[in-house]
Amino acid sequence: MDASIVVILALLCVLVVVNIFISVRKRNETNISPRLENRLASMESSFEKFDPMIRSEFVRNREENNRAARENREEQSIQQEKMRQAIDLQLKEIRAENEKKLEEMRKTVDENLKETVEKRFNESFKLISERLEQVHKGLGEMKQLASGVDDLRKVLINVKTKGNLGEIQLGSILEQIMSFNQFEAQKAVKEGSQERVDYVIKLPDKNSSDRTLLLPIDSKFPTEDYQRLLDAIEARIPDNEMRSVSNSFEASVKKCAKDIHDKYINPPVTTDFAIMFVPTEGLYAEIVRRTELFETLQRSFKVTVVGPTNLAAFLSSLQMGFRTLAIERRSNEVWEILGVVKTEFRKFGDVVDNIKKKIDSAAKEIDSVGTRTRAIERSLKSVSETQSEKQPLITGYISDDPAD
């Protein structure tokens, strides 16, 4: 079949070439020899004979292709049916096996699940009971705590109590940094006045060791206006309302400073300025942030505001000043002691010179004793030598006496 297709295609190509040639010939209208025309005519007649053969060959090839395709489709259908039947059989077997395994698993899971659920249920019920007991106990503690918080709130509502809390905090900071003889609590700084400042720091006088200057420190806590300001900032109220709350806060701070100025600044008993202690860093930061307010307190009321942190730094600097002043006061005593030491050292030098002279004299005496000792040793040596020379004569005399 393939060879016939190739032959047919070759013939078609030849026909195409001939047709092209004929068309070219007609277009150019050139003279062709009769022999060539005859040959071309015979070729055309041959091609006309081949045309039915080609057509019949194409028909036959198409029928064969259709038959082969039909046979292939039938064979594929048969193969697919066999495969489908085999797959169905295998699926049935797998399904049956799975159902069997699932049934076994279900029984096992049911047994284990029942046991596990009962165990977990008992454990959970026990845990819930314990937790409920703890919650009940916690509720009791919360009631007690709420009662305590309510009592604390009632205490904190009292402005005097808030002042006492600030005073306690101020005293704690002073006790940590200063010695007990450097400050005093509840001190009256004006004669005949019943007003007492929370604490005073005793500043030593540079010119007199017996006189001290008092630095007043009083605790203030304008809580209500400060809390109102914080609530306004958090609520983001309009600017005009915020300005009113801010002015109220500044007026409250100025009132506290004026109170300290009028009651506790009394030169020359006290310094010409005082310290206002605020017990929270937030309140201190809010005052310092308002530069004009801070400068007004210092300029108009002679009051400096401090918080817990910078109060400690301020007290530490005071301690350094106290130590420097103590060193300056003791410097004269040190020079006097050095003068006495110098005099005594000079006397000590004289004593050392006398001792040296006596030691030199004793050394000379010792040298003289050594000379005498050597002279005596020479004398003794000569005596011993003389004695050794006389000894044989005496021995011989004694040995001859019995023979006579």
PDB file of C-alpha atoms in Angstrom, residues 57-255:
ATOM      1  CA  GLU A  57      -6.271   3.410  -5.954  1.00  0.00           C
ATOM      2  CA  PHE A  58      -7.243   6.328  -3.719  1.00  0.00           C
ATOM      3  CA  VAL A  59     -10.702   4.822  -3.210  1.00  0.00           C
ATOM      4  CA  ARG A  60      -9.226   1.441  -2.405  1.00  0.00           C
ATOM      5  CA  ASN A  61      -6.713   3.003   0.077  1.00  0.00           C
ATOM      6  CA  ARG A  62      -9.494   4.930   1.767  1.00  0.00           C
ATOM      7  CA  GLU A  63     -11.602   1.801   2.127  1.00  0.00           C
ATOM      8  CA  GLU A  64      -8.631  -0.129   3.523  1.00  0.00           C
ATOM      9  CA  ASN A  65      -7.892   2.678   5.985  1.00  0.00           C
ATOM     10  CA  ASN A  66     -11.523   2.774   7.089  1.00  0.00           C
ATOM     11  CA  ARG A  67     -11.597  -0.972   7.509  1.00  0.00           C
ATOM     12  CA  ALA A  68      -8.318  -0.939   9.492  1.00  0.00           C
ATOM     13  CA  ALA A  69      -9.581   1.883  11.683  1.00  0.00           C
ATOM     14  CA  ARG A  70     -12.852   0.030  12.289  1.00  0.00           C
ATOM     15  CA  GLU A  71     -10.966  -3.127  13.188  1.00  0.00           C
ATOM     16  CA  ASN A  72      -8.706  -1.126  15.513  1.00  0.00           C
ATOM     17  CA  ARG A  73     -11.723   0.453  17.197  1.00  0.00           C
ATOM     18  CA  GLU A  74     -13.379  -2.910  17.636  1.00  0.00           C
ATOM     19  CA  GLU A  75     -10.172  -4.402  19.018  1.00  0.00           C
ATOM     20  CA  GLN A  76      -9.727  -1.458  21.383  1.00  0.00           C
ATOM     21  CA  SER A  77     -13.343  -1.775  22.523  1.00  0.00           C
ATOM     22  CA  ILE A  78     -12.797  -5.457  23.235  1.00  0.00           C
ATOM     23  CA  GLN A  79      -9.561  -4.686  25.136  1.00  0.00           C
ATOM     24  CA  GLN A  80     -11.221  -1.898  27.097  1.00  0.00           C
ATOM     25  CA  GLU A  81     -14.134  -4.120  27.987  1.00  0.00           C
ATOM     26  CA  LYS A  82     -11.780  -6.833  29.191  1.00  0.00           C
ATOM     27  CA  MET A  83      -9.783  -4.243  31.174  1.00  0.00           C
ATOM     28  CA  ARG A  84     -12.986  -2.803  32.630  1.00  0.00           C
ATOM     29  CA  GLN A  85     -14.152  -6.220  33.689  1.00  0.00           C
ATOM     30  CA  ALA A  86     -10.752  -6.968  35.252  1.00  0.00           C
ATOM     31  CA  ILE A  87     -10.748  -3.612  37.079  1.00  0.00           C
ATOM     32  CA  ASP A  88     -14.316  -4.161  38.281  1.00  0.00           C
ATOM     33  CA  LEU A  89     -13.328  -7.551  39.610  1.00  0.00           C
ATOM     34  CA  GLN A  90     -10.272  -6.155  41.367  1.00  0.00           C
ATOM     35  CA  LEU A  91     -12.294  -3.250  42.777  1.00  0.00           C
ATOM     36  CA  LYS A  92     -14.882  -5.671  44.110  1.00  0.00           C
ATOM     37  CA  GLU A  93     -12.158  -7.702  45.762  1.00  0.00           C
ATOM     38  CA  ILE A  94     -10.514  -4.558  47.188  1.00  0.00           C
ATOM     39  CA  ARG A  95     -13.879  -3.256  48.377  1.00  0.00           C
ATOM     40  CA  ALA A  96     -14.684  -6.521  50.066  1.00  0.00           C
ATOM     41  CA  GLU A  97     -11.234  -6.628  51.674  1.00  0.00           C
ATOM     42  CA  ASN A  98     -11.548  -2.997  52.802  1.00  0.00           C
ATOM     43  CA  GLU A  99     -14.982  -3.596  54.237  1.00  0.00           C
ATOM     44  CA  LYS A 100     -13.633  -6.544  56.150  1.00  0.00           C
ATOM     45  CA  LYS A 101     -10.659  -4.553  57.462  1.00  0.00           C
ATOM     46  CA  LEU A 102     -12.858  -1.573  58.281  1.00  0.00           C
ATOM     47  CA  GLU A 103     -15.222  -3.777  60.220  1.00  0.00           C
ATOM     48  CA  GLU A 104     -12.330  -5.170  62.204  1.00  0.00           C
ATOM     49  CA  MET A 105     -10.950  -1.672  62.761  1.00  0.00           C
ATOM     50  CA  ARG A 106     -14.388  -0.401  63.772  1.00  0.00           C
ATOM     51  CA  LYS A 107     -14.724  -3.099  66.377  1.00  0.00           C
ATOM     52  CA  THR A 108     -11.228  -2.389  67.694  1.00  0.00           C
ATOM     53  CA  VAL A 109     -11.792   1.383  67.678  1.00  0.00           C
ATOM     54  CA  ASP A 110     -15.165   1.006  69.360  1.00  0.00           C
ATOM     55  CA  GLU A 111     -13.630  -1.044  72.130  1.00  0.00           C
ATOM     56  CA  ASN A 112     -10.636   1.281  72.595  1.00  0.00           C
ATOM     57  CA  LEU A 113     -12.750   4.389  72.166  1.00  0.00           C
ATOM     58  CA  LYS A 114     -15.223   3.291  74.768  1.00  0.00           C
ATOM     59  CA  GLU A 115     -12.439   2.593  77.244  1.00  0.00           C
ATOM     60  CA  THR A 116     -10.579   5.803  76.376  1.00  0.00           C
ATOM     61  CA  VAL A 117     -13.704   7.947  76.472  1.00  0.00           C
ATOM     62  CA  GLU A 118     -14.680   6.613  79.858  1.00  0.00           C
ATOM     63  CA  LYS A 119     -11.146   7.197  81.157  1.00  0.00           C
ATOM     64  CA  ARG A 120     -10.936  10.671  79.657  1.00  0.00           C
ATOM     65  CA  PHE A 121     -14.401  11.539  80.869  1.00  0.00           C
ATOM     66  CA  ASN A 122     -13.545  10.532  84.403  1.00  0.00           C
ATOM     67  CA  GLU A 123     -10.260  12.462  84.269  1.00  0.00           C
ATOM     68  CA  SER A 124     -11.941  15.520  82.747  1.00  0.00           C
ATOM     69  CA  PHE A 125     -14.732  15.428  85.290  1.00  0.00           C
ATOM     70  CA  LYS A 126     -12.187  15.208  88.084  1.00  0.00           C
ATOM     71  CA  LEU A 127     -10.161  18.070  86.583  1.00  0.00           C
ATOM     72  CA  ILE A 128     -13.276  20.189  86.113  1.00  0.00           C
ATOM     73  CA  SER A 129     -14.274  19.565  89.702  1.00  0.00           C
ATOM     74  CA  GLU A 130     -10.831  20.636  90.902  1.00  0.00           C
ATOM     75  CA  ARG A 131     -10.886  23.714  88.690  1.00  0.00           C
ATOM     76  CA  LEU A 132     -14.361  24.660  89.855  1.00  0.00           C
ATOM     77  CA  GLU A 133     -13.160  24.360  93.412  1.00  0.00           C
ATOM     78  CA  GLN A 134     -10.180  26.599  92.595  1.00  0.00           C
ATOM     79  CA  VAL A 135     -12.463  29.074  90.827  1.00  0.00           C
ATOM     80  CA  HIS A 136     -14.746  29.138  93.837  1.00  0.00           C
ATOM     81  CA  LYS A 137     -11.755  29.720  96.067  1.00  0.00           C
ATOM     82  CA  GLY A 138     -10.450  32.402  93.694  1.00  0.00           C
ATOM     83  CA  LEU A 139     -13.820  34.136  93.716  1.00  0.00           C
ATOM     84  CA  GLY A 140     -13.608  34.334  97.463  1.00  0.00           C
ATOM     85  CA  GLU A 141     -10.125  35.806  97.226  1.00  0.00           C
ATOM     86  CA  MET A 142     -11.323  38.229  94.538  1.00  0.00           C
ATOM     87  CA  LYS A 143     -14.098  39.394  96.822  1.00  0.00           C
ATOM     88  CA  GLN A 144     -11.560  40.025  99.559  1.00  0.00           C
ATOM     89  CA  LEU A 145      -9.264  41.784  97.078  1.00  0.00           C
ATOM     90  CA  ALA A 146     -12.121  43.901  95.775  1.00  0.00           C
ATOM     91  CA  SER A 147     -12.955  44.870  99.319  1.00  0.00           C
ATOM     92  CA  GLY A 148      -9.311  45.790  99.917  1.00  0.00           C
ATOM     93  CA  VAL A 149      -9.157  47.778  96.672  1.00  0.00           C
ATOM     94  CA  ASP A 150     -12.312  49.611  97.632  1.00  0.00           C
ATOM     95  CA  ASP A 151     -10.794  50.447 101.003  1.00  0.00           C
ATOM     96  CA  LEU A 152      -7.615  51.609  99.264  1.00  0.00           C
ATOM     97  CA  ARG A 153      -9.648  53.742  96.867  1.00  0.00           C
ATOM     98  CA  LYS A 154     -11.431  55.337  99.790  1.00  0.00           C
ATOM     99  CA  VAL A 155      -8.074  56.032 101.391  1.00  0.00           C
ATOM    100  CA  LEU A 156      -6.622  57.502  98.198  1.00  0.00           C
ATOM    101  CA  ILE A 157      -9.624  59.756  97.669  1.00  0.00           C
ATOM    102  CA  ASN A 158      -8.567  61.654 100.768  1.00  0.00           C
ATOM    103  CA  VAL A 159      -6.152  64.398  99.652  1.00  0.00           C
ATOM    104  CA  LYS A 160      -4.437  64.406 103.032  1.00  0.00           C
ATOM    105  CA  THR A 161      -3.783  60.680 102.736  1.00  0.00           C
ATOM    106  CA  LYS A 162      -2.206  61.187  99.311  1.00  0.00           C
ATOM    107  CA  GLY A 163       0.020  63.832 100.830  1.00  0.00           C
ATOM    108  CA  ASN A 164       1.004  61.390 103.555  1.00  0.00           C
ATOM    109  CA  LEU A 165       1.963  58.792 100.940  1.00  0.00           C
ATOM    110  CA  GLY A 166       4.185  61.347  99.213  1.00  0.00           C
ATOM    111  CA  GLU A 167       5.688  62.318 102.560  1.00  0.00           C
ATOM    112  CA  ILE A 168       6.486  58.673 103.342  1.00  0.00           C
ATOM    113  CA  GLN A 169       8.176  58.252  99.962  1.00  0.00           C
ATOM    114  CA  LEU A 170      10.166  61.459 100.499  1.00  0.00           C
ATOM    115  CA  GLY A 171      11.312  60.266 103.922  1.00  0.00           C
ATOM    116  CA  SER A 172      12.365  56.908 102.496  1.00  0.00           C
ATOM    117  CA  ILE A 173      14.568  58.584  99.858  1.00  0.00           C
ATOM    118  CA  LEU A 174      16.153  60.871 102.456  1.00  0.00           C
ATOM    119  CA  GLU A 175      16.906  57.946 104.779  1.00  0.00           C
ATOM    120  CA  GLN A 176      18.603  56.034 101.969  1.00  0.00           C
ATOM    121  CA  ILE A 177      20.962  58.871 100.976  1.00  0.00           C
ATOM    122  CA  MET A 178      21.385  61.228 103.945  1.00  0.00           C
ATOM    123  CA  SER A 179      22.481  60.470 107.488  1.00  0.00           C
ATOM    124  CA  PHE A 180      19.949  61.059 110.263  1.00  0.00           C
ATOM    125  CA  ASN A 181      21.756  64.130 111.615  1.00  0.00           C
ATOM    126  CA  GLN A 182      21.608  65.822 108.190  1.00  0.00           C
ATOM    127  CA  PHE A 183      17.808  66.197 107.978  1.00  0.00           C
ATOM    128  CA  GLU A 184      14.806  66.632 110.250  1.00  0.00           C
ATOM    129  CA  ALA A 185      11.106  65.863 109.826  1.00  0.00           C
ATOM    130  CA  GLN A 186       8.117  68.092 110.654  1.00  0.00           C
ATOM    131  CA  LYS A 187      10.240  71.155 111.370  1.00  0.00           C
ATOM    132  CA  ALA A 188       8.778  74.572 112.222  1.00  0.00           C
ATOM    133  CA  VAL A 189      10.829  77.162 110.323  1.00  0.00           C
ATOM    134  CA  LYS A 190       8.951  80.295 111.373  1.00  0.00           C
ATOM    135  CA  GLU A 191       8.842  81.383 114.990  1.00  0.00           C
ATOM    136  CA  GLY A 192       5.322  81.422 116.384  1.00  0.00           C
ATOM    137  CA  SER A 193       3.900  79.531 113.386  1.00  0.00           C
ATOM    138  CA  GLN A 194       2.137  76.190 113.657  1.00  0.00           C
ATOM    139  CA  GLU A 195       3.016  75.265 110.084  1.00  0.00           C
ATOM    140  CA  ARG A 196       5.580  72.497 109.799  1.00  0.00           C
ATOM    141  CA  VAL A 197       7.400  71.540 106.648  1.00  0.00           C
ATOM    142  CA  ASP A 198       7.638  67.824 105.834  1.00  0.00           C
ATOM    143  CA  TYR A 199      11.455  67.738 105.916  1.00  0.00           C
ATOM    144  CA  VAL A 200      14.387  70.146 106.144  1.00  0.00           C
ATOM    145  CA  ILE A 201      17.983  69.434 105.181  1.00  0.00           C
ATOM    146  CA  LYS A 202      20.591  70.944 107.472  1.00  0.00           C
ATOM    147  CA  LEU A 203      23.117  72.803 105.340  1.00  0.00           C
ATOM    148  CA  PRO A 204      26.339  73.623 107.241  1.00  0.00           C
ATOM    149  CA  ASP A 205      27.473  77.265 107.273  1.00  0.00           C
ATOM    150  CA  LYS A 206      30.796  77.731 105.518  1.00  0.00           C
ATOM    151  CA  ASN A 207      31.970  80.374 108.002  1.00  0.00           C
ATOM    152  CA  SER A 208      30.686  78.805 111.222  1.00  0.00           C
ATOM    153  CA  SER A 209      30.648  75.167 112.204  1.00  0.00           C
ATOM    154  CA  ASP A 210      28.008  75.796 114.899  1.00  0.00           C
ATOM    155  CA  ARG A 211      25.394  77.362 112.611  1.00  0.00           C
ATOM    156  CA  THR A 212      23.235  75.495 110.070  1.00  0.00           C
ATOM    157  CA  LEU A 213      20.964  76.675 107.275  1.00  0.00           C
ATOM    158  CA  LEU A 214      17.688  74.829 106.644  1.00  0.00           C
ATOM    159  CA  LEU A 215      16.558  73.764 103.155  1.00  0.00           C
ATOM    160  CA  PRO A 216      12.759  73.105 103.179  1.00  0.00           C
ATOM    161  CA  ILE A 217      11.428  70.107 101.211  1.00  0.00           C
ATOM    162  CA  ASP A 218       7.662  69.592 101.105  1.00  0.00           C
ATOM    163  CA  SER A 219       5.657  66.886  99.341  1.00  0.00           C
ATOM    164  CA  LYS A 220       2.726  67.897  97.118  1.00  0.00           C
ATOM    165  CA  PHE A 221       0.428  65.686  95.055  1.00  0.00           C
ATOM    166  CA  PRO A 222      -2.289  67.531  93.022  1.00  0.00           C
ATOM    167  CA  THR A 223      -3.894  64.250  92.051  1.00  0.00           C
ATOM    168  CA  GLU A 224      -7.360  65.335  90.998  1.00  0.00           C
ATOM    169  CA  ASP A 225      -6.278  67.911  88.416  1.00  0.00           C
ATOM    170  CA  TYR A 226      -3.491  65.634  87.165  1.00  0.00           C
ATOM    171  CA  GLN A 227      -5.878  62.683  86.764  1.00  0.00           C
ATOM    172  CA  ARG A 228      -8.377  64.942  85.011  1.00  0.00           C
ATOM    173  CA  LEU A 229      -5.606  65.995  82.613  1.00  0.00           C
ATOM    174  CA  LEU A 230      -4.643  62.372  81.907  1.00  0.00           C
ATOM    175  CA  ASP A 231      -8.283  61.449  81.234  1.00  0.00           C
ATOM    176  CA  ALA A 232      -8.615  64.399  78.860  1.00  0.00           C
ATOM    177  CA  ILE A 233      -5.475  63.411  76.948  1.00  0.00           C
ATOM    178  CA  GLU A 234      -6.690  59.821  76.637  1.00  0.00           C
ATOM    179  CA  ALA A 235     -10.172  60.893  75.528  1.00  0.00           C
ATOM    180  CA  ARG A 236      -8.753  63.381  72.972  1.00  0.00           C
ATOM    181  CA  ILE A 237     -11.195  66.119  73.890  1.00  0.00           C
ATOM    182  CA  PRO A 238     -11.442  69.315  71.786  1.00  0.00           C
ATOM    183  CA  ASP A 239      -8.689  71.908  72.055  1.00  0.00           C
ATOM    184  CA  ASN A 240     -10.740  74.493  73.955  1.00  0.00           C
ATOM    185  CA  GLU A 241     -11.709  71.947  76.623  1.00  0.00           C
ATOM    186  CA  MET A 242      -8.125  70.647  76.758  1.00  0.00           C
ATOM    187  CA  ARG A 243      -6.897  74.210  77.284  1.00  0.00           C
ATOM    188  CA  SER A 244      -9.295  74.637  80.218  1.00  0.00           C
ATOM    189  CA  VAL A 245      -8.155  71.372  81.853  1.00  0.00           C
ATOM    190  CA  SER A 246      -4.501  72.303  81.290  1.00  0.00           C
ATOM    191  CA  ASN A 247      -4.972  75.743  82.856  1.00  0.00           C
ATOM    192  CA  SER A 248      -6.679  74.147  85.854  1.00  0.00           C
ATOM    193  CA  PHE A 249      -3.711  71.775  86.296  1.00  0.00           C
ATOM    194  CA  GLU A 250      -1.179  74.627  86.109  1.00  0.00           C
ATOM    195  CA  ALA A 251      -3.202  76.680  88.608  1.00  0.00           C
ATOM    196  CA  SER A 252      -3.201  73.743  91.030  1.00  0.00           C
ATOM    197  CA  VAL A 253       0.594  73.362  90.747  1.00  0.00           C
ATOM    198  CA  LYS A 254       1.110  77.106  91.253  1.00  0.00           C
ATOM    199  CA  LYS A 255      -1.122  76.999  94.334  1.00  0.00           C
TER     200      LYS A 255
END
